[in-house]
CSV table of C-alpha atoms and ligand atoms in Angstrom, one decimal:
chain,number,residue,atom,x,y,z
A,364,UNK,CA,0.0,0.3,0.1
A,365,UNK,CA,1.4,3.7,-0.9
A,366,UNK,CA,0.6,6.8,0.2
A,367,UNK,CA,-2.5,7.1,-1.9
A,368,UNK,CA,-4.1,4.0,-0.7
A,369,UNK,CA,-3.4,2.6,-3.9
A,370,UNK,CA,-1.5,-1.0,-4.0
A,371,UNK,CA,-0.9,-1.3,-6.9
A,372,UNK,CA,0.9,1.6,-8.3
A,373,UNK,CA,4.6,2.8,-7.6
A,374,UNK,CA,4.5,6.3,-7.4
A,375,UNK,CA,7.4,8.5,-8.4
A,376,UNK,CA,9.6,10.4,-5.8
A,377,UNK,CA,9.4,13.9,-5.8
A,378,UNK,CA,12.1,15.9,-7.3
A,379,UNK,CA,13.0,19.5,-5.2
A,380,UNK,CA,13.4,22.5,-7.4
A,381,UNK,CA,13.6,26.1,-5.7
A,382,UNK,CA,11.8,24.4,-2.1
A,383,UNK,CA,8.5,23.1,-5.3
A,384,UNK,CA,8.1,19.4,-4.9
A,385,UNK,CA,7.6,18.1,-8.5
A,386,UNK,CA,6.1,14.7,-8.8
A,387,UNK,CA,6.4,14.3,-12.1
A,388,UNK,CA,4.1,11.5,-13.4
A,389,UNK,CA,2.3,10.9,-10.0
A,390,UNK,CA,-1.1,10.3,-12.0
A,391,UNK,CA,-1.2,6.8,-13.8
A,392,UNK,CA,-3.5,7.7,-17.5
A,393,UNK,CA,-6.2,6.0,-16.2
A,394,UNK,CA,-6.5,8.1,-12.9
A,395,UNK,CA,-6.3,11.3,-15.1
A,396,UNK,CA,-8.9,10.1,-17.0
A,397,UNK,CA,-10.8,9.5,-14.4
A,398,UNK,CA,-10.0,12.9,-12.6
A,399,UNK,CA,-11.6,14.3,-16.0
A,400,UNK,CA,-14.8,12.8,-16.1
A,401,UNK,CA,-15.0,14.2,-12.2
A,402,UNK,CA,-14.1,17.7,-13.7
A,403,UNK,CA,-16.8,17.2,-16.5
A,404,UNK,CA,-19.8,17.3,-13.2
A,405,UNK,CA,-18.3,20.4,-11.7
A,406,UNK,CA,-18.0,22.4,-15.3
A,407,UNK,CA,-21.8,21.3,-15.8
A,408,UNK,CA,-22.8,22.8,-12.3
A,409,UNK,CA,-20.2,25.7,-12.5
A,410,UNK,CA,-19.0,26.7,-16.0
A,411,UNK,CA,-15.9,28.1,-17.2
A,412,UNK,CA,-15.4,32.0,-17.3
A,413,UNK,CA,-12.9,34.2,-18.6
A,414,UNK,CA,-12.1,36.7,-15.3
A,415,UNK,CA,-11.5,40.1,-15.9
A,416,UNK,CA,-8.0,41.7,-14.5
A,417,UNK,CA,-8.2,44.7,-12.5
A,418,UNK,CA,-7.1,46.4,-15.3
A,419,UNK,CA,-10.0,45.3,-17.3
A,420,UNK,CA,-8.2,43.0,-19.6
A,421,UNK,CA,-9.9,39.3,-19.9
A,422,UNK,CA,-7.3,36.7,-19.1
A,423,UNK,CA,-6.4,34.0,-22.2
A,424,UNK,CA,-6.6,31.4,-19.3
A,425,UNK,CA,-10.5,30.1,-18.6
A,426,UNK,CA,-11.6,29.4,-14.7
A,427,UNK,CA,-13.8,28.1,-12.6
A,428,UNK,CA,-13.7,27.0,-9.0
A,429,UNK,CA,-14.8,23.7,-6.6
A,430,UNK,CA,-15.4,23.8,-2.9
A,431,UNK,CA,-16.2,27.0,-0.3
A,432,UNK,CA,-14.5,29.3,-1.7
A,433,UNK,CA,-13.7,30.5,-5.6
A,434,UNK,CA,-10.8,32.5,-6.9
A,435,UNK,CA,-12.7,35.7,-8.7
A,436,UNK,CA,-11.4,38.8,-10.1
A,437,UNK,CA,-12.8,41.8,-11.8
A,438,UNK,CA,-12.0,45.6,-12.2
A,439,UNK,CA,-12.1,45.4,-8.4
A,440,UNK,CA,-9.9,43.2,-7.7
A,441,UNK,CA,-8.5,39.6,-6.9
A,442,UNK,CA,-10.9,37.7,-4.5
A,443,UNK,CA,-12.3,34.5,-3.4
A,444,UNK,CA,-15.7,34.3,-3.4
A,445,UNK,CA,-18.6,32.5,-2.1
A,446,UNK,CA,-20.5,32.0,-5.6
A,447,UNK,CA,-20.0,31.1,-9.0
A,448,UNK,CA,-20.8,34.4,-11.5
A,449,UNK,CA,-23.9,32.9,-12.4
A,450,UNK,CA,-24.9,33.3,-8.3
A,451,UNK,CA,-25.0,29.5,-7.4
A,452,UNK,CA,-22.7,27.8,-4.8
A,453,UNK,CA,-19.5,26.0,-6.2
A,454,UNK,CA,-19.8,22.6,-6.1
A,455,UNK,CA,-17.7,20.0,-4.1
A,456,UNK,CA,-14.3,19.4,-4.3
A,457,UNK,CA,-14.4,15.6,-5.9
A,458,UNK,CA,-13.4,12.8,-3.4
A,459,UNK,CA,-10.6,11.8,-5.8
A,460,UNK,CA,-8.4,15.6,-5.7
A,461,UNK,CA,-9.4,15.2,-1.9
A,462,UNK,CA,-7.5,12.5,-2.1
A,463,UNK,CA,-4.3,13.9,-4.0
A,464,UNK,CA,-3.9,16.6,-1.5
A,465,UNK,CA,-3.6,14.1,1.4
A,466,UNK,CA,-1.4,11.9,0.1
A,467,UNK,CA,1.2,14.9,-0.7
A,468,UNK,CA,0.3,17.9,1.4
A,469,UNK,CA,1.5,16.7,4.1
A,470,UNK,CA,-1.4,19.2,6.4
A,471,UNK,CA,-4.0,18.5,8.5
A,472,UNK,CA,-6.4,20.9,6.8
A,473,UNK,CA,-8.7,20.3,4.4
A,474,UNK,CA,-8.5,22.5,1.1
A,475,UNK,CA,-10.9,24.9,0.9
A,476,UNK,CA,-10.5,25.8,-2.9
A,477,UNK,CA,-9.9,23.8,-6.2
A,478,UNK,CA,-9.0,26.6,-8.7
A,479,UNK,CA,-9.5,24.9,-12.3
A,480,UNK,CA,-7.6,26.7,-15.1
A,481,UNK,CA,-8.1,26.1,-18.5
A,482,UNK,CA,-5.6,26.7,-21.1
A,483,UNK,CA,-6.2,27.4,-24.9
A,484,UNK,CA,-3.4,25.8,-26.7
A,485,UNK,CA,-2.5,30.1,-27.0
A,486,UNK,CA,-3.0,31.0,-23.5
A,487,UNK,CA,0.0,31.7,-20.8
A,488,UNK,CA,-0.3,33.4,-17.0
A,489,UNK,CA,1.9,36.0,-16.2
A,490,UNK,CA,4.3,35.9,-13.4
A,491,UNK,CA,2.4,36.7,-9.8
A,492,UNK,CA,2.3,35.6,-6.4
A,493,UNK,CA,-0.6,33.5,-5.1
A,494,UNK,CA,-1.1,36.2,-1.7
A,495,UNK,CA,-5.2,35.8,-1.6
A,496,UNK,CA,-5.0,33.1,1.4
A,497,UNK,CA,-5.2,33.9,4.8
A,498,UNK,CA,-2.4,31.4,6.2
A,499,UNK,CA,1.1,30.9,4.4
A,500,UNK,CA,1.9,28.1,6.0
A,501,UNK,CA,-0.6,26.0,4.3
A,502,UNK,CA,0.8,24.8,0.8
A,503,UNK,CA,-0.9,24.8,-2.2
A,504,UNK,CA,-1.6,21.9,-4.3
A,505,UNK,CA,-1.0,21.6,-8.2
A,506,UNK,CA,-1.9,19.0,-10.7
A,507,UNK,CA,-1.5,19.3,-14.2
A,508,UNK,CA,-3.6,17.7,-17.1
A,509,UNK,CA,-3.7,17.5,-20.7
A,510,UNK,CA,-0.8,19.5,-23.1
A,511,UNK,CA,2.4,20.4,-21.6
A,512,UNK,CA,2.7,23.6,-20.0
A,513,UNK,CA,6.1,25.9,-19.6
A,514,UNK,CA,5.9,26.7,-15.6
A,515,UNK,CA,8.6,29.1,-14.9
A,516,UNK,CA,9.6,29.7,-11.1
A,517,UNK,CA,11.2,33.2,-9.4
A,518,UNK,CA,11.9,34.5,-6.1
A,519,UNK,CA,10.4,36.1,-3.6
A,520,UNK,CA,10.0,39.2,-5.2
A,521,UNK,CA,9.6,40.6,-8.7
A,522,UNK,CA,12.7,39.9,-10.8
A,523,UNK,CA,15.8,37.9,-10.4
A,524,UNK,CA,17.0,34.7,-11.8
A,525,UNK,CA,14.0,32.1,-13.0
A,526,UNK,CA,14.4,28.4,-13.6
A,527,UNK,CA,11.8,26.8,-16.3
A,528,UNK,CA,10.3,23.3,-16.1
A,529,UNK,CA,8.0,21.8,-18.7
A,530,UNK,CA,4.6,20.4,-16.3
A,531,UNK,CA,3.3,17.4,-18.1
A,532,UNK,CA,-0.2,15.5,-18.0
A,533,UNK,CA,-0.5,13.5,-14.3
A,534,UNK,CA,2.3,15.4,-13.0
A,535,UNK,CA,1.7,17.3,-9.3
A,536,UNK,CA,3.7,19.8,-7.7
A,537,UNK,CA,3.6,21.0,-3.7
A,538,UNK,CA,4.8,24.8,-2.7
A,539,UNK,CA,5.2,25.0,0.8
A,540,UNK,CA,7.4,26.3,2.8
A,541,UNK,CA,9.4,29.6,1.4
A,542,UNK,CA,8.5,28.2,-2.1
A,543,UNK,CA,4.9,29.3,-1.2
A,544,UNK,CA,5.2,32.9,-1.5
A,545,UNK,CA,7.5,32.8,-4.8
A,546,UNK,CA,6.3,34.4,-8.2
A,547,UNK,CA,5.7,32.0,-10.7
A,548,UNK,CA,3.6,31.6,-14.1
A,549,UNK,CA,2.9,29.9,-17.3
A,550,UNK,CA,4.8,31.0,-20.5
A,551,UNK,CA,3.5,28.9,-23.0
A,552,UNK,CA,1.7,25.4,-24.1
A,553,UNK,CA,3.3,23.1,-26.1
A,554,UNK,CA,-0.2,22.1,-28.2
A,555,UNK,CA,-0.6,18.3,-29.2
A,556,UNK,CA,1.4,17.2,-26.8
A,557,UNK,CA,-1.4,15.0,-25.2
A,558,UNK,CA,-4.5,12.9,-25.9
A,559,UNK,CA,-6.5,13.0,-22.8
A,560,UNK,CA,-8.4,15.9,-23.9
A,561,UNK,CA,-10.4,15.4,-27.5
A,562,UNK,CA,-9.9,19.3,-28.3
A,563,UNK,CA,-6.7,19.5,-26.6
A,564,UNK,CA,-5.5,22.5,-24.2
A,565,UNK,CA,-4.4,22.2,-20.7
A,566,UNK,CA,-5.8,21.9,-17.3
A,567,UNK,CA,-4.5,22.8,-13.9
A,568,UNK,CA,-6.0,22.9,-10.5
A,569,UNK,CA,-4.6,24.3,-8.1
A,570,UNK,CA,-6.0,23.7,-4.1
A,571,UNK,CA,-5.6,25.9,-1.5
A,572,UNK,CA,-6.9,26.5,2.0
A,573,UNK,CA,-8.3,30.4,2.0
A,574,UNK,CA,-8.9,31.0,5.6
B,998,LIG,C1,3.6,28.5,-6.5
B,998,LIG,N1,-1.4,28.4,-11.6
B,998,LIG,O1,-3.3,29.4,-10.5
B,998,LIG,S1,0.5,26.0,-11.1
B,998,LIG,C2,-2.2,29.8,-10.4
B,998,LIG,O2,-0.2,26.0,-14.1
B,998,LIG,C3,-1.1,29.4,-11.0
B,998,LIG,O3,-2.2,27.4,-14.2
B,998,LIG,C4,-0.5,27.7,-12.8
B,998,LIG,O4,-0.1,29.8,-10.8
B,998,LIG,C5,-1.1,27.1,-13.6
B,998,LIG,O5,-1.9,30.6,-9.1
B,998,LIG,C6,0.5,27.5,-12.1
B,998,LIG,C7,2.1,25.7,-9.8
B,998,LIG,C8,1.6,26.7,-8.6
B,998,LIG,C9,0.3,27.1,-8.4
B,998,LIG,C10,0.4,27.8,-7.1
B,998,LIG,C11,1.3,27.9,-6.4
B,998,LIG,C12,3.0,27.4,-8.1
B,998,LIG,C13,2.6,28.1,-7.0
B,998,LIG,C14,1.4,29.5,-5.3
B,998,LIG,C15,2.5,29.6,-4.4
B,998,LIG,C16,3.3,29.1,-5.5
B,999,LIG,FE1,-0.4,30.9,-8.7
């Protein structure tokens, strides 16, 4: 029996990069497909939308959330809100996703937000910090599905040297400790690098404790 409670899968050991723990190919192909099926249910209840940045431009990444809180942005700024823009509560975080948090996060609190980012092949996400949460001792866990994404990790302040790595379908990352406040972003997606999703693109799930 391994950490995630599955006795038939040998899980890779993580590689440490600037304080991030990168578990390459943590999820099997079958688990990725099952996760995608779970997400179809979430997306049916809470469809993807294009957040507007405080500067007034729509983000190229489309988003939605599951859990008590969802991440939201408009002209008034970035924040967590308790309802989807349609007015409905965010759907619950699927159990399979909570199981991944339990296996890798190393903390006892449960995630309160599962942000679902969908990257069409031409989308990117600029360098930023995740600092809308109340407790930075709680890690962030990220799960990648679909096409490869070029992830860039910097420092706790803007600028300085950065390191890049490709995030592939089934990879899991844990950002804890000093890495929690590092600048990071997605420079580009490599189109048609994964057959998991019929129309291509990349999905990233980020699990966070918000309060
Ligand atoms: C480092 N998402 O949603 S996941 C985000 O692939 C975000 O969609 C990217 O950055 C994506 O905020 C990167 C890796 C990640 C996620 C959260 C972090 C790295 C992080 C929080 C703190 C530090
Ligand atoms: Fe982020």
